[in-house]
mmCIF file with all atom_site columns, C-alpha atoms in Angstrom:
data_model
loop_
_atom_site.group_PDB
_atom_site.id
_atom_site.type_symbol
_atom_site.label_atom_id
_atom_site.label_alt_id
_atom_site.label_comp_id
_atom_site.label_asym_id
_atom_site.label_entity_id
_atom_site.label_seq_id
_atom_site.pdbx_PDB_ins_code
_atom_site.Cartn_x
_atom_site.Cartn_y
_atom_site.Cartn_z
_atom_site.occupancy
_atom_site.B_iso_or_equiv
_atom_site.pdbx_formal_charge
_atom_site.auth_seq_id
_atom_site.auth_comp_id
_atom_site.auth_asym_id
_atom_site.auth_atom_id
_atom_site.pdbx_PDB_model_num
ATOM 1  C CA . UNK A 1 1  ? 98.732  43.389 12.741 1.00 0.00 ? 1  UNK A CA 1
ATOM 2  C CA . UNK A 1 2  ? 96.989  45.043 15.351 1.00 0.00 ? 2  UNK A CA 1
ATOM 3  C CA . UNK A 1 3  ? 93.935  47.567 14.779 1.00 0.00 ? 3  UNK A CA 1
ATOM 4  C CA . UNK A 1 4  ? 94.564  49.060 17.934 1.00 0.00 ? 4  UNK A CA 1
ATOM 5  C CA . UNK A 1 5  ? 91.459  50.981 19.542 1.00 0.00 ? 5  UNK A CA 1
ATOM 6  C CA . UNK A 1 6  ? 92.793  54.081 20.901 1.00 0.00 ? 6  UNK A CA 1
ATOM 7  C CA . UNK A 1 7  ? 96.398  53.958 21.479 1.00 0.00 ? 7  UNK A CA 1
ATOM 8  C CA . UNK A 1 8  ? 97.610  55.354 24.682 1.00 0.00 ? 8  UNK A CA 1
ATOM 9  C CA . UNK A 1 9  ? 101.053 55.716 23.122 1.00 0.00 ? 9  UNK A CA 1
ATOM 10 C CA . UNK A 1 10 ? 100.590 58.404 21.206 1.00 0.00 ? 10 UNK A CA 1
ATOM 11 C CA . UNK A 1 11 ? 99.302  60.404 23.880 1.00 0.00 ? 11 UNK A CA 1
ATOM 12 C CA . UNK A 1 12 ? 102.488 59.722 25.458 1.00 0.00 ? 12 UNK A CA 1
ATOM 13 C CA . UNK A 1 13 ? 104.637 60.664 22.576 1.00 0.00 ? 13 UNK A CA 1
ATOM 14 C CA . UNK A 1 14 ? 102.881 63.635 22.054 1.00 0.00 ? 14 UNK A CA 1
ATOM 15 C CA . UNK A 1 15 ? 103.425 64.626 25.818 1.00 0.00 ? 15 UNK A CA 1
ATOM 16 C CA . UNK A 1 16 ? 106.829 64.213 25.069 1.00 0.00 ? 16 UNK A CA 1
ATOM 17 C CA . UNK A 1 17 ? 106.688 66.368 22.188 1.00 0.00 ? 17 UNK A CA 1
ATOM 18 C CA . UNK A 1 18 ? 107.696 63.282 20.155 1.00 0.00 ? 18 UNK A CA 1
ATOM 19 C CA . UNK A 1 19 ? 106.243 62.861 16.672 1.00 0.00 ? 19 UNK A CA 1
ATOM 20 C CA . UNK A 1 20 ? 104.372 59.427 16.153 1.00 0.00 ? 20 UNK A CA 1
ATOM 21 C CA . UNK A 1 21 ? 105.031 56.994 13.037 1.00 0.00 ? 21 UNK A CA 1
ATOM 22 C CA . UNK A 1 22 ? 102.290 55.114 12.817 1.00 0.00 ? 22 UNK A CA 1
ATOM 23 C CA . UNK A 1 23 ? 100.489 52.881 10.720 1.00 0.00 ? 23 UNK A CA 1
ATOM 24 C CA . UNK A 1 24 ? 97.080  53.910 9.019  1.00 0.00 ? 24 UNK A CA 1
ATOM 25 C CA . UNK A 1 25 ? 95.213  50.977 11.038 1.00 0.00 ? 25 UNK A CA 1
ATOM 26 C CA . UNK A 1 26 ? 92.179  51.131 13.499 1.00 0.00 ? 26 UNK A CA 1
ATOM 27 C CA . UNK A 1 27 ? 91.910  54.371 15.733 1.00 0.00 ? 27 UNK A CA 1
ATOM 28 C CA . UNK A 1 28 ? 95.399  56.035 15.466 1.00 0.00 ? 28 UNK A CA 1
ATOM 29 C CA . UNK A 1 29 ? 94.511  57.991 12.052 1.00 0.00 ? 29 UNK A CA 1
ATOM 30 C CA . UNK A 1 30 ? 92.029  59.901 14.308 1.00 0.00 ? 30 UNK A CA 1
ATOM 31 C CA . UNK A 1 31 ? 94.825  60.453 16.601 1.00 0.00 ? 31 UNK A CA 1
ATOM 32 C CA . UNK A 1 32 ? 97.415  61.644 14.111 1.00 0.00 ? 32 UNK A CA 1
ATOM 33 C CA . UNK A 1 33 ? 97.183  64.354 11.896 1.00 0.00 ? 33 UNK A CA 1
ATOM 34 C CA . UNK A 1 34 ? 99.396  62.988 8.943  1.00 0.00 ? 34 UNK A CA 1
ATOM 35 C CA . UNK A 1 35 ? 102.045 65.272 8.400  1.00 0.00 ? 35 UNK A CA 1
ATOM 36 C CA . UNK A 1 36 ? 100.892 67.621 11.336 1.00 0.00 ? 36 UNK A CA 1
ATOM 37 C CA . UNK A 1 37 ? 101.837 65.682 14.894 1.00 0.00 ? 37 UNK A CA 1
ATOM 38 C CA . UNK A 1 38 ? 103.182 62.550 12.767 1.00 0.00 ? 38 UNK A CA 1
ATOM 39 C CA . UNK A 1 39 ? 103.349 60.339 9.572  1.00 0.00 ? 39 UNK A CA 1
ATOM 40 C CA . UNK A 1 40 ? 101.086 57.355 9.081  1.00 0.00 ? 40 UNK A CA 1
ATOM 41 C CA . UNK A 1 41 ? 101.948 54.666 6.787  1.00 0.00 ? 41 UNK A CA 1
ATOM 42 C CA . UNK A 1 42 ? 100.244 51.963 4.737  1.00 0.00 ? 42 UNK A CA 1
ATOM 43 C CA . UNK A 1 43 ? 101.262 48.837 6.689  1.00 0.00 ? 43 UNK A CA 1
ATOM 44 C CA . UNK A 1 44 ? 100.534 46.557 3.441  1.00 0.00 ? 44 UNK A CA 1
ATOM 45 C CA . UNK A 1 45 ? 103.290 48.646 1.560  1.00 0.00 ? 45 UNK A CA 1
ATOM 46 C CA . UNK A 1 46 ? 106.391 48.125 2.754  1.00 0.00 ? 46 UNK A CA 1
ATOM 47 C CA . UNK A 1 47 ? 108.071 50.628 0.201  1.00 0.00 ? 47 UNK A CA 1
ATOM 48 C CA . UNK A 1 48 ? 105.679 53.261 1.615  1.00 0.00 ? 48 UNK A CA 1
ATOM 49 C CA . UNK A 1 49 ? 107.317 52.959 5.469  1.00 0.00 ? 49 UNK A CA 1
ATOM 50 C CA . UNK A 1 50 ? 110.912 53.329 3.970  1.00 0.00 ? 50 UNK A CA 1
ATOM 51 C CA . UNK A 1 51 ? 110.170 56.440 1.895  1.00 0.00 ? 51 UNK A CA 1
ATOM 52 C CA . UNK A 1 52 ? 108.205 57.894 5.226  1.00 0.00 ? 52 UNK A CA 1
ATOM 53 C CA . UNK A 1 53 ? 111.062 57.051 6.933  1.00 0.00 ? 53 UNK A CA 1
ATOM 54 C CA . UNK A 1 54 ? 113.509 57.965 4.869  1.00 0.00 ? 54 UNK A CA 1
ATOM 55 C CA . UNK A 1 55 ? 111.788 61.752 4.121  1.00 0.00 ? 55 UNK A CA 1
ATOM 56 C CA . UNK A 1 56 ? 111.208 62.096 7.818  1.00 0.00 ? 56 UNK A CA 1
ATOM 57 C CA . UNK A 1 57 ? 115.110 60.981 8.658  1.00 0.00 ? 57 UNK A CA 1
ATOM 58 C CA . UNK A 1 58 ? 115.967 64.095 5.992  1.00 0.00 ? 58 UNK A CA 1
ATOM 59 C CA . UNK A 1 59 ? 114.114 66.903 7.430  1.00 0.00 ? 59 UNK A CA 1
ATOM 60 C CA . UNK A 1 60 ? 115.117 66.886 11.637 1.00 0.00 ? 60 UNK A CA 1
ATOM 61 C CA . UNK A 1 61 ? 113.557 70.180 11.673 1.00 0.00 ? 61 UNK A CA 1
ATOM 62 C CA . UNK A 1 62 ? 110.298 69.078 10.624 1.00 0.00 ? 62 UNK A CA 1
ATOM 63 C CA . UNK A 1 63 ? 110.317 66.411 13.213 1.00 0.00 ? 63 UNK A CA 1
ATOM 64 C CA . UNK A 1 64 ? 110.457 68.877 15.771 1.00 0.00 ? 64 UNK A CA 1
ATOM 65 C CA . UNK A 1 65 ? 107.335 70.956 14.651 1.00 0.00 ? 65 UNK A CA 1
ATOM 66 C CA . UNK A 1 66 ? 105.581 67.858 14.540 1.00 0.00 ? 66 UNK A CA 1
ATOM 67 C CA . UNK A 1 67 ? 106.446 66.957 18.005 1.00 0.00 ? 67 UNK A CA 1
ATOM 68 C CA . UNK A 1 68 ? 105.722 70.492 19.398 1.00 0.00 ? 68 UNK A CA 1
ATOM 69 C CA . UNK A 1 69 ? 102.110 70.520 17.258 1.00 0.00 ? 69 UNK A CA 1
ATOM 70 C CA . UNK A 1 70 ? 101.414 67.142 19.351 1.00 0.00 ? 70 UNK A CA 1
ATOM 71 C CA . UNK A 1 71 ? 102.237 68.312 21.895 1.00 0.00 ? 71 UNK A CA 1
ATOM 72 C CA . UNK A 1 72 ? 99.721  71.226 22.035 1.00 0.00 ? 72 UNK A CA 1
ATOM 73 C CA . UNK A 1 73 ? 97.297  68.994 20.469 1.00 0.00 ? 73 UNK A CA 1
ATOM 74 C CA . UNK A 1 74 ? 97.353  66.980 23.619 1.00 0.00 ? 74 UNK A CA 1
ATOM 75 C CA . UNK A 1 75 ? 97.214  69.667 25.726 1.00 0.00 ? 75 UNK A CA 1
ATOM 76 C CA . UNK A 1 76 ? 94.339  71.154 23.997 1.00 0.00 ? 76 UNK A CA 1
ATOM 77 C CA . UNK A 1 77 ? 92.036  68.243 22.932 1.00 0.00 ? 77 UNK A CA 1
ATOM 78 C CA . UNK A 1 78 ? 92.937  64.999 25.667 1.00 0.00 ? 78 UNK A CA 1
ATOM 79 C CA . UNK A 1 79 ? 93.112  67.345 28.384 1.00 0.00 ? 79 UNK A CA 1
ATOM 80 C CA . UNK A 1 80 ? 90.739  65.727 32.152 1.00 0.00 ? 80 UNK A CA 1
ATOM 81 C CA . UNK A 1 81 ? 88.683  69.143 31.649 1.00 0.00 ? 81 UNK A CA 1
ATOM 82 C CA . UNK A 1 82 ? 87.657  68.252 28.077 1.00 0.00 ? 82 UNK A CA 1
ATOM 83 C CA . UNK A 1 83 ? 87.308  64.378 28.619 1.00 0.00 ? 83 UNK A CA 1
ATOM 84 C CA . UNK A 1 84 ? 85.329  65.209 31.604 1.00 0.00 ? 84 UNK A CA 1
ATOM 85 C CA . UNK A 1 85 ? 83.290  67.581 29.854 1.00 0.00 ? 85 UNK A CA 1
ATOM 86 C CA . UNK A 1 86 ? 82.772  65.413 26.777 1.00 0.00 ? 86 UNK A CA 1
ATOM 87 C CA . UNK A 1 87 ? 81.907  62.686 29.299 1.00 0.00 ? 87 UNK A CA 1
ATOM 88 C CA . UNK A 1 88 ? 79.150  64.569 31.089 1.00 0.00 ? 88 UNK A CA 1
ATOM 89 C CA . UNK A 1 89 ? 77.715  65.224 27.735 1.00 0.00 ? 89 UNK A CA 1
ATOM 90 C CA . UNK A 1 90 ? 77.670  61.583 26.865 1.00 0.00 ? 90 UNK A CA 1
ATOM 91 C CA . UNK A 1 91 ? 75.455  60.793 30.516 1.00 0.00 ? 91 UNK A CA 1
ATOM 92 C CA . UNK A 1 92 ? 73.324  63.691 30.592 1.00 0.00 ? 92 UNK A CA 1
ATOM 93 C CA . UNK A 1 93 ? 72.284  62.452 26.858 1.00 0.00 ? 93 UNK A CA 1
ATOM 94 C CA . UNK A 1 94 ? 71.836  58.913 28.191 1.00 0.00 ? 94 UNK A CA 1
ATOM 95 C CA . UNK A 1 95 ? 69.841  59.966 31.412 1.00 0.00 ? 95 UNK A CA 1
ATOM 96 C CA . UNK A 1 96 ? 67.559  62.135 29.393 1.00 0.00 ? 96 UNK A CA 1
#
């Protein structure tokens, strides 16, 4: 078990246009908008990743929406002009 911190991956998946199945641990429920640009799971309930899986395996279509809202997620909020931005902001309060 691994509470990962920001989780690159996603960002790569969502480049992709690849929905992410993740579990509900550490930074990558900020990353994930259940049900939007993927499906988190509770990684104590075993029962809960097959259902997910299962529900996600029946519904292709859905998938694909997920993968394409990721996508323009990505685009739009992890973009180098809004980390650069959001950056700035953080030294300018810091300097100040």
């Amino acid at each position: 078990v691994w509470h990962e911190p920001f989780g690159m991956s996603v960002l790569e998946a969502y480049i992709q246009e690849k929905p992410v199945f993740a579990s509900n641990l550490g930074a990558l429920p900020n990353l994930i908008e259940d049900g939007k640009s993927g499906i988190l799971f509770n990684i104590k309930d075993k029962n809960d990743v097959i259902n997910k899986i299962t529900q996600a395996l029946k519904n292709p279509e859905n998938l694909k929406t997920m993968g394409r809202y990721g996508f323009l997620l990505a685009k739009e909020k992890y973009n180098a002009e809004t980390h650069y931005r959001q950056l700035m902001e953080i030294y300018n309060k810091l300097i100040q």
